[in-house]
DNA sequence: TTTAGCACTATTCATACCTGAGTGCTAACA
DNA sequence: TGTTAGCACTCAGGTATGAATAGTGCTAAA
């Protein structure tokens, strides 16, 4: 356990280092600390903090910077979230202020707002309820050769695929297909739907059609779209502000991580997150490309519609106190707006 | 006009410089040129080439690199497109090899193939015919509060928007709306449609509806989607391979250019392009961010369905001879596949 | 017109030096 | 026992210096 004075010193080192980016020396600290002790005393304390592993030097005679452990301790014990200033709160409200026709639009807008506000990279994920069901299926003929297949799911998500057929299609056949899907698949959970699509459905379809492959492929991709988690990423380019220019390959792997939902799932899986806000340092994430970055995640809760995640990705030296404060209010605001959306339109 | 020997020297300087990235000296040239003259002679010739502005030095006693003018001359007179090797041609064929349900998918796949093949950034634009007409309009109820509006255009493009209404909607009203659109707008060119949407349509609609704003907004955005050119960009991250690391803001503006269709339109507007393949150097493009890059554009022709553009964006020191050869064959291949697609499904 | 030769120039690399910011340690002090 | 002043020490970073290298331009001869 650290003494109060050591706490204060560590907190101040983090603050100054995030502000200036430079290692912090004993004299600087002496002038910034809220109490007065000599620089020699501070040197003694810092030597101790270094011994326990919370501070480190960039070279033998440099000032100190917080180590990964030091950041961890800071985040766990010392950080003091600041509350969101009035004008920012108002701006969030304004930026949200339009009518949304889909949940995805709200989630997407959240990412936009957060990345603009922070100039970091924002990643948001819509609410996930454990069991999404298929609630609607339509086939709409578009012209002589094209159809649109549309599905609606219990989370109010809509997906569509276009399907092109060589020869003119048979209206009664389409009706048949719609009936089969309505009969067998609508009402089922999505994973069940996908499973049945490959077990039960082919046999039934082949009673009416000669070649079922193309149709099944199309429906498979359609259901998979509905099942896949849709991450919205905004402010990717902000990463370039903090990237160090002489290792472009690092930047590349960073970009490819945030553009692959597989990688994002590993980072942001809502099930592994406790409630509330959590900061994970790059060194704790096991990914080499992320080692100089950290991720602040917050989840939000929309009752029986599930939980979602909002996250900020930035360099380890982010302004945690402000950002944690911001996310703390943002998650509530977002949940409120989503609940509002559901309450107005939901008919499940 | 340059002598044959000067041509050969300039061509060789370009070749060596694109291979090595280093300024080219007289001794190196002496060993690489297909004929033998002493390094002193080469120095004399290079001094002339510098005088007319085709070569320049990085410093007083360095080797020469091609100037922008030199590149221009090289591209206009000296470049010799190489033909595409068998295995590459085959790979293109394989990478194209699946069934496409929409033209956009083919165009998108083109960008993928090109960027993977070249490791530069590929930008593709679908065929644009001068007058696209609205050929179909549907409204599909999804559930108690949501509708999907779908439009089809004469270029076989399909767009949709989801529209959410507060209260339960009136099926007969929807029918009315569909009838009005079919009556007044379907068959018209898209720009006319957009114009009428704001002149004639509001008055007609307001006979049946209390509030028309939301509906009109939705339809406006839908028609605009159909009208806007859709650029497909692939291999953005390749830009990082050639970016110089200590000016991140340059990289940022580069990225924002290729992500804004407005900027892309300026660069790739098919109407300003002659037929065939054209290389434009960054210095000729007037954009500061592009000054170290160049764009190779090629258009392709699908008869009365219009013309489209494929382009490669990379550093000024690209391997033009190979790339021009590649695009030369690719544009034909792409056109062939599009014509094939149209011939199978088109019913216009 | 071409070439050999030479004087000249700029980059690059290593080496050396200096300064400033910072440390650790010791001895004195409260 | 904790705090402080003082001092010797260290290292990064900037600047100067010199040698090696790769190139040039120019002149005079072939």
XYZ file of C-alpha atoms (C1' of nucleotides) in Angstrom:
756
model
C 0.000 0.000 0.000
C 1.198 3.483 -0.773
C 1.241 6.455 1.520
C -1.018 9.393 0.817
C 1.978 11.384 -0.301
C 3.034 8.662 -2.695
C -0.480 8.522 -4.059
C -0.380 12.247 -4.654
C 2.996 12.023 -6.363
C 1.942 9.174 -8.633
C -1.278 10.939 -9.539
C 0.655 14.096 -10.350
C 3.212 12.248 -12.442
C 0.396 10.743 -14.496
C -1.270 14.111 -14.899
C 1.841 15.973 -15.982
C 3.015 13.169 -18.213
C -0.303 12.985 -20.064
C -0.237 16.751 -20.477
C 3.327 17.206 -21.617
C 4.369 13.799 -22.851
C 7.711 14.357 -21.133
C 9.229 12.438 -18.218
C 8.564 14.258 -14.965
C 11.415 15.378 -12.717
C 11.534 16.095 -9.048
C 11.754 19.876 -9.424
C 8.731 20.061 -11.678
C 6.788 17.977 -9.211
C 7.854 20.188 -6.326
C 6.193 23.151 -8.034
C 3.047 21.292 -8.994
C 2.235 19.313 -5.906
C -0.494 20.695 -3.649
C 1.852 20.558 -0.616
C 5.441 21.600 -0.219
C 8.324 19.250 0.211
C 11.783 19.600 -1.187
C 12.854 18.038 -4.437
C 15.157 15.728 -2.531
C 12.238 14.287 -0.602
C 10.362 13.788 -3.808
C 13.368 12.033 -5.251
C 13.336 9.686 -2.304
C 9.646 8.964 -2.740
C 10.024 8.456 -6.451
C 12.864 6.030 -5.859
C 10.453 4.013 -3.724
C 7.696 4.204 -6.316
C 10.193 2.971 -8.847
C 11.219 0.135 -6.588
C 7.646 -1.166 -6.324
C 7.328 -0.838 -10.095
C 4.908 2.047 -10.501
C 7.368 4.466 -12.067
C 10.197 4.009 -14.482
C 12.952 6.013 -16.101
C 13.582 6.324 -19.809
C 17.274 6.432 -19.065
C 19.490 6.495 -16.037
C 19.257 10.197 -15.301
C 15.879 11.075 -16.709
C 12.663 12.052 -15.029
C 10.074 9.389 -14.292
C 7.138 8.137 -16.292
C 4.368 5.867 -15.052
C 4.862 2.194 -15.835
C 2.027 -0.058 -16.990
C 1.661 -1.148 -13.359
C 1.645 2.478 -12.327
C -1.164 3.248 -14.709
C -3.046 0.227 -13.463
C -2.718 1.462 -9.868
C -3.681 4.968 -10.936
C -6.792 3.709 -12.693
C -7.780 1.420 -9.872
C -7.229 3.813 -6.981
C -6.383 7.347 -7.935
C -8.308 8.512 -10.968
C -10.998 11.069 -10.251
C -13.568 11.252 -13.043
C -14.494 14.804 -13.855
C -18.041 15.674 -14.649
C -19.005 16.729 -18.129
C -19.089 20.493 -18.630
C -22.421 22.041 -19.469
C -21.532 23.011 -23.030
C -20.340 19.534 -23.915
C -23.495 17.975 -22.526
C -25.495 20.361 -24.591
C -23.509 19.588 -27.688
C -24.096 15.880 -27.237
C -27.762 16.572 -26.967
C -27.748 18.620 -30.153
C -25.705 16.113 -32.086
C -28.183 13.423 -31.209
C -31.089 15.595 -32.149
C -32.829 14.117 -35.116
C -35.279 11.365 -35.803
C -33.844 7.911 -36.196
C -35.461 5.209 -38.247
C -33.174 2.429 -37.127
C -31.308 1.542 -33.966
C -28.135 1.138 -35.943
C -28.323 4.800 -36.860
C -28.367 5.804 -33.225
C -25.409 3.576 -32.411
C -23.524 4.873 -35.423
C -24.214 8.437 -34.407
C -22.909 7.661 -30.921
C -19.572 6.677 -32.377
C -19.482 9.887 -34.388
C -20.247 12.051 -31.392
C -17.717 10.348 -29.169
C -14.885 10.470 -31.647
C -15.492 14.109 -32.488
C -15.689 15.030 -28.849
C -12.552 13.229 -27.792
C -10.475 13.126 -30.973
C -9.821 9.491 -30.242
C -11.260 6.508 -32.055
C -14.737 5.479 -30.951
C -16.203 2.035 -31.327
C -19.809 1.262 -30.552
C -21.848 -1.876 -30.553
C -25.616 -2.083 -30.517
C -27.535 -3.744 -27.706
C -27.282 -7.489 -27.769
C -29.971 -9.558 -26.291
C -29.192 -13.184 -25.757
C -31.751 -14.602 -28.131
C -32.739 -12.712 -31.208
C -35.634 -14.250 -33.086
C -36.578 -13.990 -36.710
C -39.844 -12.080 -36.765
C -40.461 -11.335 -40.415
C -39.604 -12.487 -43.906
C -40.559 -10.922 -47.228
C -39.675 -11.424 -50.844
C -40.261 -8.465 -53.118
C -39.993 -8.796 -56.886
C -38.036 -5.864 -58.287
C -38.102 -6.569 -61.995
C -38.148 -9.518 -64.349
C -34.957 -11.003 -62.938
C -34.369 -9.571 -59.507
C -35.866 -10.154 -56.110
C -35.214 -8.575 -52.783
C -35.352 -10.782 -49.727
C -35.956 -8.933 -46.465
C -35.799 -10.190 -42.924
C -36.795 -8.506 -39.718
C -35.560 -9.672 -36.342
C -36.878 -9.260 -32.823
C -34.310 -6.562 -32.078
C -35.927 -4.429 -34.782
C -33.068 -4.969 -37.143
C -33.782 -5.183 -40.865
C -31.519 -6.803 -43.438
C -31.917 -7.391 -47.129
C -30.241 -9.157 -49.990
C -30.778 -8.936 -53.690
C -31.107 -12.098 -55.655
C -30.857 -12.392 -59.389
C -32.296 -15.291 -61.336
C -31.493 -16.267 -64.894
C -34.934 -17.048 -66.113
C -38.189 -15.381 -65.274
C -39.318 -16.456 -61.857
C -42.515 -18.055 -60.873
C -44.726 -15.949 -58.601
C -46.415 -18.918 -57.045
C -43.033 -20.438 -56.246
C -42.020 -17.313 -54.396
C -45.208 -17.460 -52.422
C -44.397 -21.060 -51.568
C -40.936 -20.128 -50.359
C -42.274 -17.295 -48.242
C -44.796 -19.642 -46.736
C -42.179 -22.227 -45.924
C -39.952 -19.679 -44.231
C -42.859 -18.195 -42.320
C -43.931 -21.619 -41.298
C -40.635 -23.143 -40.291
C -38.282 -20.311 -39.470
C -40.117 -17.201 -38.394
C -40.380 -17.075 -34.629
C -37.248 -19.132 -34.114
C -34.022 -17.820 -32.606
C -31.518 -16.841 -35.261
C -28.978 -19.518 -34.490
C -31.718 -22.108 -34.749
C -32.801 -20.563 -38.048
C -29.299 -20.845 -39.470
C -29.054 -24.408 -38.336
C -32.401 -25.402 -39.803
C -31.518 -23.675 -43.046
C -28.963 -26.387 -43.590
C -30.763 -29.312 -42.068
C -34.546 -29.211 -42.605
C -35.046 -26.535 -45.233
C -33.138 -27.948 -48.240
C -35.250 -31.062 -48.354
C -38.496 -29.128 -48.184
C -37.393 -26.644 -50.827
C -36.224 -29.269 -53.241
C -39.757 -30.527 -53.500
C -40.608 -27.345 -55.354
C -37.377 -26.314 -57.018
C -34.859 -27.931 -59.226
C -31.755 -26.104 -57.948
C -31.785 -24.796 -54.402
C -28.111 -23.877 -53.969
C -28.227 -20.246 -55.016
C -31.316 -19.520 -52.951
C -29.896 -21.219 -49.876
C -26.612 -19.350 -50.197
C -28.438 -16.071 -50.429
C -30.541 -16.808 -47.372
C -27.557 -18.040 -45.451
C -25.688 -14.800 -46.052
C -28.799 -12.837 -45.172
C -29.294 -14.535 -41.823
C -25.601 -14.305 -41.074
C -25.755 -10.568 -41.675
C -28.552 -10.308 -39.138
C -26.670 -12.448 -36.648
C -23.320 -10.752 -36.921
C -22.460 -8.015 -34.528
C -22.214 -4.681 -36.218
C -19.497 -2.505 -34.831
C -19.449 1.143 -35.734
C -16.052 2.751 -35.778
C -15.575 6.474 -36.104
C -12.489 8.639 -36.037
C -10.110 5.993 -37.282
C -7.867 8.671 -38.666
C -7.372 10.074 -35.200
C -5.095 7.129 -34.575
C -2.626 8.754 -36.917
C -2.313 11.676 -34.542
C -0.744 9.466 -31.933
C 1.013 6.918 -34.070
C 4.740 7.064 -34.214
C 5.656 7.687 -37.795
C 8.585 5.390 -38.259
C 6.711 2.181 -37.746
C 3.990 2.196 -40.324
C 3.397 -1.509 -39.999
C 2.223 -0.927 -36.450
C -0.295 1.589 -37.720
C -1.412 -0.884 -40.334
C -2.082 -3.654 -37.875
C -3.930 -1.185 -35.685
C -6.173 -0.254 -38.574
C -6.778 -3.799 -39.543
C -7.772 -4.668 -35.972
C -10.441 -2.009 -35.809
C -11.773 -2.995 -39.196
C -12.205 -6.647 -38.418
C -15.230 -7.462 -36.365
C -13.508 -10.665 -35.290
C -10.738 -8.734 -33.604
C -13.163 -6.229 -32.182
C -15.291 -8.943 -30.699
C -12.323 -10.190 -28.735
C -11.683 -6.706 -27.399
C -15.222 -5.632 -26.704
C -17.251 -8.727 -26.050
C -19.951 -7.361 -23.749
C -20.109 -10.579 -21.774
C -16.570 -10.223 -20.444
C -17.186 -6.697 -19.283
C -18.372 -5.923 -15.807
C -20.982 -3.336 -15.523
C -19.771 0.177 -15.796
C -16.546 1.569 -17.101
C -13.316 -0.240 -17.469
C -9.921 0.788 -18.750
C -7.677 -1.826 -20.236
C -4.092 -1.042 -21.060
C -2.476 -2.290 -24.218
C 0.022 -4.285 -22.235
C -2.872 -6.204 -20.730
C -4.496 -6.993 -24.064
C -1.897 -9.383 -25.351
C -1.774 -7.757 -28.755
C 1.527 -6.406 -29.914
C 0.008 -3.690 -32.085
C -1.960 -2.362 -29.133
C 0.864 -2.210 -26.657
C 1.076 1.580 -26.694
C -2.682 2.055 -26.680
C -5.466 1.565 -24.262
C -9.180 1.031 -24.467
C -11.844 2.552 -22.280
C -15.005 0.516 -22.436
C -18.374 1.262 -20.975
C -21.472 -0.757 -21.360
C -24.999 0.519 -21.416
C -28.131 -1.257 -20.458
C -31.468 -1.165 -22.211
C -33.335 -3.636 -20.064
C -34.683 -6.689 -21.780
C -33.314 -5.448 -25.085
C -29.877 -6.289 -23.866
C -26.594 -4.546 -23.235
C -24.260 -2.817 -25.616
C -20.778 -1.399 -25.518
C -19.185 1.921 -26.280
C -15.435 2.240 -26.307
C -12.645 4.685 -26.918
C -9.311 3.627 -28.311
C -6.324 5.889 -27.886
C -2.748 6.067 -26.705
C -1.923 4.906 -23.190
C -1.496 8.534 -22.236
C -5.151 9.473 -22.623
C -6.886 11.911 -20.320
C -8.570 9.213 -18.310
C -10.254 11.384 -15.740
C -12.129 13.386 -18.343
C -12.875 10.435 -20.578
C -14.185 8.249 -17.806
C -16.416 11.098 -16.741
C -17.621 11.552 -20.279
C -18.364 7.900 -20.896
C -20.075 7.675 -17.548
C -22.647 10.212 -18.613
C -22.747 9.161 -22.228
C -23.701 5.593 -21.472
C -26.717 6.796 -19.522
C -27.688 9.258 -22.214
C -27.426 6.641 -24.938
C -29.438 4.106 -22.985
C -32.107 6.736 -22.405
C -32.364 7.482 -26.092
C -32.516 3.830 -27.024
C -35.207 3.103 -24.466
C -37.055 6.064 -25.851
C -36.751 4.664 -29.352
C -37.958 1.245 -28.279
C -40.831 2.569 -26.271
C -42.135 4.495 -29.245
C -41.891 1.843 -31.870
C -41.419 -1.488 -30.293
C -44.190 -3.960 -30.719
C -42.508 -7.105 -29.558
C 12.890 17.053 -78.960
C 15.334 14.702 -77.368
C 17.868 12.524 -79.113
C 17.440 8.773 -79.025
C 20.285 8.541 -76.582
C 18.696 11.087 -74.288
C 15.449 9.164 -74.469
C 17.274 6.015 -73.468
C 18.975 7.760 -70.583
C 15.782 9.305 -69.276
C 13.954 6.006 -69.562
C 16.744 4.275 -67.681
C 16.857 6.899 -64.962
C 13.139 6.423 -64.390
C 13.498 2.665 -64.319
C 16.390 2.608 -61.883
C 14.903 5.297 -59.706
C 11.580 3.480 -59.371
C 13.440 0.280 -58.542
C 15.926 1.648 -56.033
C 14.420 4.911 -54.872
C 17.917 6.402 -55.029
C 19.213 9.189 -57.278
C 20.955 7.724 -60.285
C 24.571 8.581 -61.055
C 26.512 8.514 -64.297
C 28.525 5.406 -63.447
C 25.468 3.371 -62.556
C 23.886 4.409 -65.814
C 26.989 3.477 -67.756
C 26.652 -0.105 -66.558
C 22.917 -0.320 -67.126
C 22.478 1.313 -70.498
C 22.089 -0.997 -73.507
C 24.939 0.741 -75.321
C 28.360 1.829 -74.133
C 29.445 5.383 -73.629
C 31.673 6.715 -70.890
C 30.325 8.162 -67.698
C 31.576 11.578 -68.779
C 29.396 11.485 -71.865
C 26.456 10.498 -69.750
C 27.193 13.375 -67.447
C 27.081 15.726 -70.392
C 23.774 14.334 -71.588
C 22.324 14.474 -68.097
C 23.407 18.085 -67.791
C 21.356 18.791 -70.916
C 18.384 16.838 -69.637
C 18.598 18.857 -66.478
C 18.765 22.088 -68.427
C 15.508 21.329 -70.253
C 13.959 20.385 -66.920
C 13.516 16.641 -67.188
C 16.019 15.705 -64.526
C 16.944 17.261 -61.251
C 19.413 16.819 -58.440
C 18.596 16.417 -54.767
C 21.733 18.365 -53.945
C 24.642 19.860 -55.781
C 26.724 16.739 -56.144
C 24.088 14.048 -56.128
C 22.832 11.748 -58.848
C 19.767 12.703 -60.849
C 16.119 11.935 -60.337
C 13.319 12.539 -62.849
C 11.445 15.798 -62.372
C 7.673 16.059 -62.731
C 8.261 17.243 -66.290
C 10.586 14.326 -66.822
C 7.937 11.898 -65.692
C 5.437 13.599 -67.941
C 7.755 13.189 -70.920
C 8.452 9.610 -69.942
C 4.759 8.799 -69.741
C 3.935 10.569 -72.969
C 6.767 9.210 -75.083
C 8.864 6.551 -73.480
C 6.827 4.175 -71.377
C 6.415 0.707 -72.816
C 3.460 -1.129 -71.295
C 4.277 -4.722 -70.520
C 1.718 -7.386 -71.129
C 0.131 -9.199 -68.231
C 1.817 -12.503 -67.402
C -0.230 -15.634 -67.791
C -0.497 -16.449 -64.092
C -1.749 -12.999 -63.206
C -4.383 -13.115 -65.928
C -5.493 -16.434 -64.575
C -5.632 -15.133 -61.040
C -7.815 -12.233 -62.125
C -10.113 -14.692 -63.785
C -10.327 -16.808 -60.636
C -10.872 -13.855 -58.346
C -13.785 -12.753 -60.445
C -15.237 -16.201 -60.535
C -18.506 -16.185 -58.719
C -22.071 -15.215 -59.387
C -22.933 -11.590 -58.852
C -26.377 -10.369 -57.971
C -25.642 -6.684 -58.397
C -23.412 -4.608 -60.609
C -21.998 -2.861 -57.591
C -20.643 -6.190 -56.391
C -18.682 -6.640 -59.599
C -17.273 -3.123 -59.386
C -16.379 -3.611 -55.756
C -14.660 -6.875 -56.530
C -12.669 -5.109 -59.266
C -11.242 -2.723 -56.711
C -10.317 -5.655 -54.459
C -8.579 -7.514 -57.239
C -6.651 -4.483 -58.439
C -5.444 -3.422 -55.036
C -4.356 -6.924 -54.106
C -2.555 -7.374 -57.377
C -0.695 -4.104 -57.275
C -0.454 -3.327 -53.580
C -1.553 0.187 -54.378
C -4.927 1.754 -53.666
C -7.632 0.948 -56.190
C -10.686 3.071 -56.840
C -13.490 1.949 -59.097
C -16.666 3.555 -60.288
C -19.595 1.791 -61.887
C -20.759 2.551 -65.385
C -22.543 5.858 -65.680
C -25.034 6.383 -68.348
C -26.083 9.920 -68.951
C -29.723 9.519 -68.030
C -30.724 7.062 -65.393
C -34.459 6.661 -65.022
C -36.503 5.549 -62.096
C -38.000 2.227 -63.118
C -39.573 0.863 -59.972
C -40.913 1.884 -56.586
C -42.153 -0.335 -53.768
C -43.214 0.128 -50.190
C -43.064 -2.942 -48.017
C -44.530 -2.972 -44.507
C -42.111 -4.622 -42.104
C -44.011 -4.498 -38.875
C -46.513 -2.299 -37.089
C -44.318 0.789 -37.275
C -41.736 0.266 -39.973
C -41.807 0.397 -43.723
C -39.145 -0.218 -46.296
C -39.171 1.934 -49.395
C -37.357 0.437 -52.368
C -36.470 2.006 -55.676
C -35.053 0.433 -58.803
C -33.346 2.455 -61.499
C -32.733 1.826 -65.167
C -29.107 0.925 -64.501
C -30.319 -2.011 -62.441
C -29.376 -0.361 -59.204
C -31.538 -0.976 -56.143
C -31.691 1.264 -53.093
C -33.783 1.126 -49.972
C -34.576 3.156 -46.904
C -36.345 2.248 -43.740
C -39.014 4.552 -42.464
C -40.484 4.493 -39.007
C -43.836 5.981 -38.168
C -45.166 6.796 -34.731
C -48.665 5.562 -35.086
C -49.965 2.585 -36.979
C -49.974 3.334 -40.644
C -52.826 3.160 -43.030
C -52.488 0.509 -45.719
C -54.668 2.341 -48.160
C -52.575 5.465 -47.706
C -49.457 3.527 -48.603
C -51.159 2.242 -51.693
C -52.050 5.810 -52.589
C -48.462 6.935 -52.176
C -47.142 4.099 -54.286
C -49.672 4.960 -56.956
C -48.687 8.594 -56.960
C -45.014 7.767 -57.299
C -45.675 5.227 -60.021
C -47.847 7.700 -61.796
C -45.734 10.807 -61.567
C -42.149 9.715 -61.022
C -41.516 6.246 -62.367
C -40.119 6.431 -65.876
C -38.612 9.854 -65.337
C -34.881 10.579 -65.253
C -33.539 10.733 -61.730
C -32.688 14.411 -61.718
C -36.221 15.178 -62.901
C -37.556 12.915 -60.144
C -35.626 14.796 -57.498
C -36.796 18.069 -58.845
C -40.450 17.035 -58.978
C -40.192 15.631 -55.465
C -39.874 19.188 -54.250
C -42.149 20.931 -56.728
C -45.177 18.833 -57.733
C -45.233 15.999 -55.242
C -45.706 17.838 -51.907
C -48.961 19.385 -53.032
C -50.363 16.079 -54.249
C -49.306 14.247 -51.130
C -50.723 16.798 -48.768
C -54.164 16.034 -50.096
C -53.932 12.673 -48.382
C -51.606 13.266 -45.467
C -51.423 15.681 -42.621
C -47.644 15.851 -42.321
C -45.552 15.135 -45.408
C -42.112 16.298 -44.219
C -40.773 13.019 -42.877
C -41.895 11.077 -45.899
C -40.454 13.603 -48.325
C -37.145 13.652 -46.480
C -36.934 9.904 -46.633
C -37.688 9.817 -50.325
C -35.265 12.617 -51.019
C -32.436 10.757 -49.337
C -33.430 7.598 -51.164
C -33.333 9.172 -54.604
C -30.114 10.954 -53.768
C -28.553 7.631 -52.818
C -29.532 6.274 -56.225
C -28.205 9.338 -57.979
C -24.894 9.604 -56.195
C -21.869 7.973 -57.704
C -20.654 5.075 -55.664
C -16.926 4.787 -55.530
C -15.366 1.609 -54.265
C -11.991 1.996 -52.667
C -9.826 -0.928 -51.726
C -6.346 -1.167 -50.305
C -6.418 2.148 -48.505
C -3.879 0.880 -46.045
C -1.387 0.369 -48.836
C -0.952 4.110 -48.822
C 0.822 3.746 -45.516
C 3.550 1.729 -47.206
C 4.627 4.726 -49.196
C 3.765 7.558 -46.851
C 6.608 9.334 -45.194
C 6.183 8.862 -41.517
C 7.000 12.270 -40.172
C 4.128 14.082 -41.773
C 1.048 12.341 -40.527
C -1.213 15.182 -41.501
C -0.378 14.509 -45.118
C -1.469 10.919 -44.686
C -4.638 12.122 -43.053
C -5.622 14.394 -45.882
C -4.844 11.625 -48.319
C -7.215 9.319 -46.486
C -9.903 11.890 -46.282
C -9.668 12.541 -50.006
C -10.223 8.921 -50.926
C -13.099 8.664 -48.509
C -15.021 11.627 -49.815
C -16.904 11.000 -52.982
C -16.834 14.718 -53.648
C -13.070 14.743 -53.840
C -13.024 11.530 -55.813
C -15.456 12.890 -58.337
C -13.064 15.730 -59.058
C -10.247 13.283 -59.609
C -12.074 10.617 -61.544
C -14.952 12.267 -63.319
C -15.342 9.998 -66.335
C -16.351 12.889 -68.553
C -12.971 14.588 -68.294
C -11.139 11.430 -69.185
C -10.203 10.576 -72.711
C -10.723 7.068 -73.734
C -8.095 4.691 -72.594
C -5.473 4.999 -69.938
C -4.126 8.162 -68.513
C -1.563 8.910 -65.856
C -1.826 12.101 -63.913
C 0.948 13.199 -61.616
C 0.227 14.710 -58.260
C 1.856 17.951 -59.279
C -0.728 18.253 -62.035
C -3.676 17.667 -59.748
C -3.474 20.886 -57.799
C -3.894 19.146 -54.487
C -1.154 19.561 -51.949
C -1.743 16.227 -50.284
C -1.368 14.437 -53.598
C 1.841 16.085 -54.698
C 3.958 12.977 -54.149
C 1.382 10.637 -55.607
C 0.002 9.884 -58.971
C -3.157 8.387 -60.349
C -3.491 5.991 -63.229
C -7.001 6.043 -64.599
C -8.559 3.853 -67.209
C -12.097 3.896 -68.337
C -14.117 1.004 -69.562
C -17.013 1.001 -71.910
C -20.189 -1.012 -71.644
C -22.005 0.402 -74.634
C -25.312 2.066 -73.992
C -24.972 1.321 -70.285
C -22.312 3.981 -70.141
C -18.690 4.249 -69.161
C -16.982 3.708 -65.859
C -13.585 4.318 -64.358
C -10.954 2.240 -62.631
C -7.975 3.898 -61.057
C -4.853 3.200 -59.091
C -3.445 5.647 -56.609
C 0.164 5.332 -55.546
C 3.431 7.193 -55.140
C 4.844 9.039 -58.129
C 7.431 6.299 -58.393
C 5.037 3.562 -59.414
C 5.923 0.892 -61.937
C 4.047 2.529 -64.742
C 4.945 0.138 -67.509
C 3.530 -2.844 -65.657
C 0.524 -1.024 -64.288
C -0.495 0.495 -67.583
C -0.264 -2.936 -69.127
C -2.366 -4.384 -66.333
C -5.082 -1.748 -66.490
C -5.143 -2.043 -70.267
C -6.191 -5.638 -70.035
C -8.266 -5.263 -66.908
C -10.535 -2.634 -68.400
C -11.402 -4.972 -71.234
C -11.931 -7.885 -68.896
C -14.197 -5.858 -66.629
C -16.237 -4.527 -69.518
C -16.656 -8.063 -70.803
C -17.965 -9.264 -67.483
C -20.347 -6.356 -67.122
C -21.725 -6.816 -70.604
C -22.142 -10.458 -69.758
C -24.050 -9.520 -66.617
C -26.297 -7.118 -68.472
C -26.961 -9.503 -71.316
C -28.131 -12.150 -68.909
C -30.423 -10.068 -66.757
C -31.142 -6.819 -68.400
C -34.715 -6.195 -69.436
C -34.611 -2.530 -70.209
C 31.971 14.215 -80.446
C 33.850 11.463 -76.966
C 36.727 10.510 -73.222
C 40.120 10.629 -69.255
C 41.409 13.095 -65.461
C 41.107 16.214 -61.861
C 39.265 19.627 -58.686
C 35.319 20.312 -56.198
C 30.933 19.553 -53.396
C 27.485 17.494 -50.432
C 25.932 13.582 -47.711
C 26.784 10.370 -44.365
C 28.901 8.362 -40.611
C 31.591 8.304 -36.554
C 33.808 10.809 -32.973
C 34.195 14.159 -29.680
C 32.581 17.799 -26.813
C 29.349 20.648 -24.147
C 25.167 21.733 -21.756
C 21.043 21.045 -19.098
C 17.913 18.315 -16.727
C 17.749 15.046 -13.757
C 19.347 11.523 -10.401
C 21.496 9.166 -6.032
C 23.893 9.719 -2.052
C 25.785 11.795 1.989
C 25.796 14.648 5.777
C 23.543 17.992 8.436
C 19.255 19.489 10.468
C 14.512 19.612 13.030
C 13.206 9.452 12.232
C 11.943 12.139 8.441
C 13.494 16.178 5.732
C 16.614 19.011 3.346
C 20.827 21.127 1.058
C 24.644 20.164 -1.579
C 27.454 17.806 -4.688
C 29.185 14.400 -7.877
C 27.501 11.849 -11.542
C 24.835 10.386 -15.816
C 22.634 10.649 -20.109
C 20.147 12.723 -24.206
C 20.603 16.031 -27.480
C 22.751 19.547 -29.867
C 26.814 21.173 -32.256
C 31.281 20.891 -34.213
C 34.912 18.260 -36.653
C 36.979 15.107 -39.822
C 37.208 11.151 -43.072
C 35.082 8.424 -46.579
C 32.203 8.215 -50.439
C 29.568 9.129 -54.444
C 28.664 12.126 -57.285
C 29.348 16.460 -60.328
C 31.476 20.077 -63.823
C 35.089 21.397 -66.502
C 39.232 21.191 -69.244
C 42.209 19.350 -72.472
C 43.400 15.710 -75.396
C 42.052 11.938 -78.674
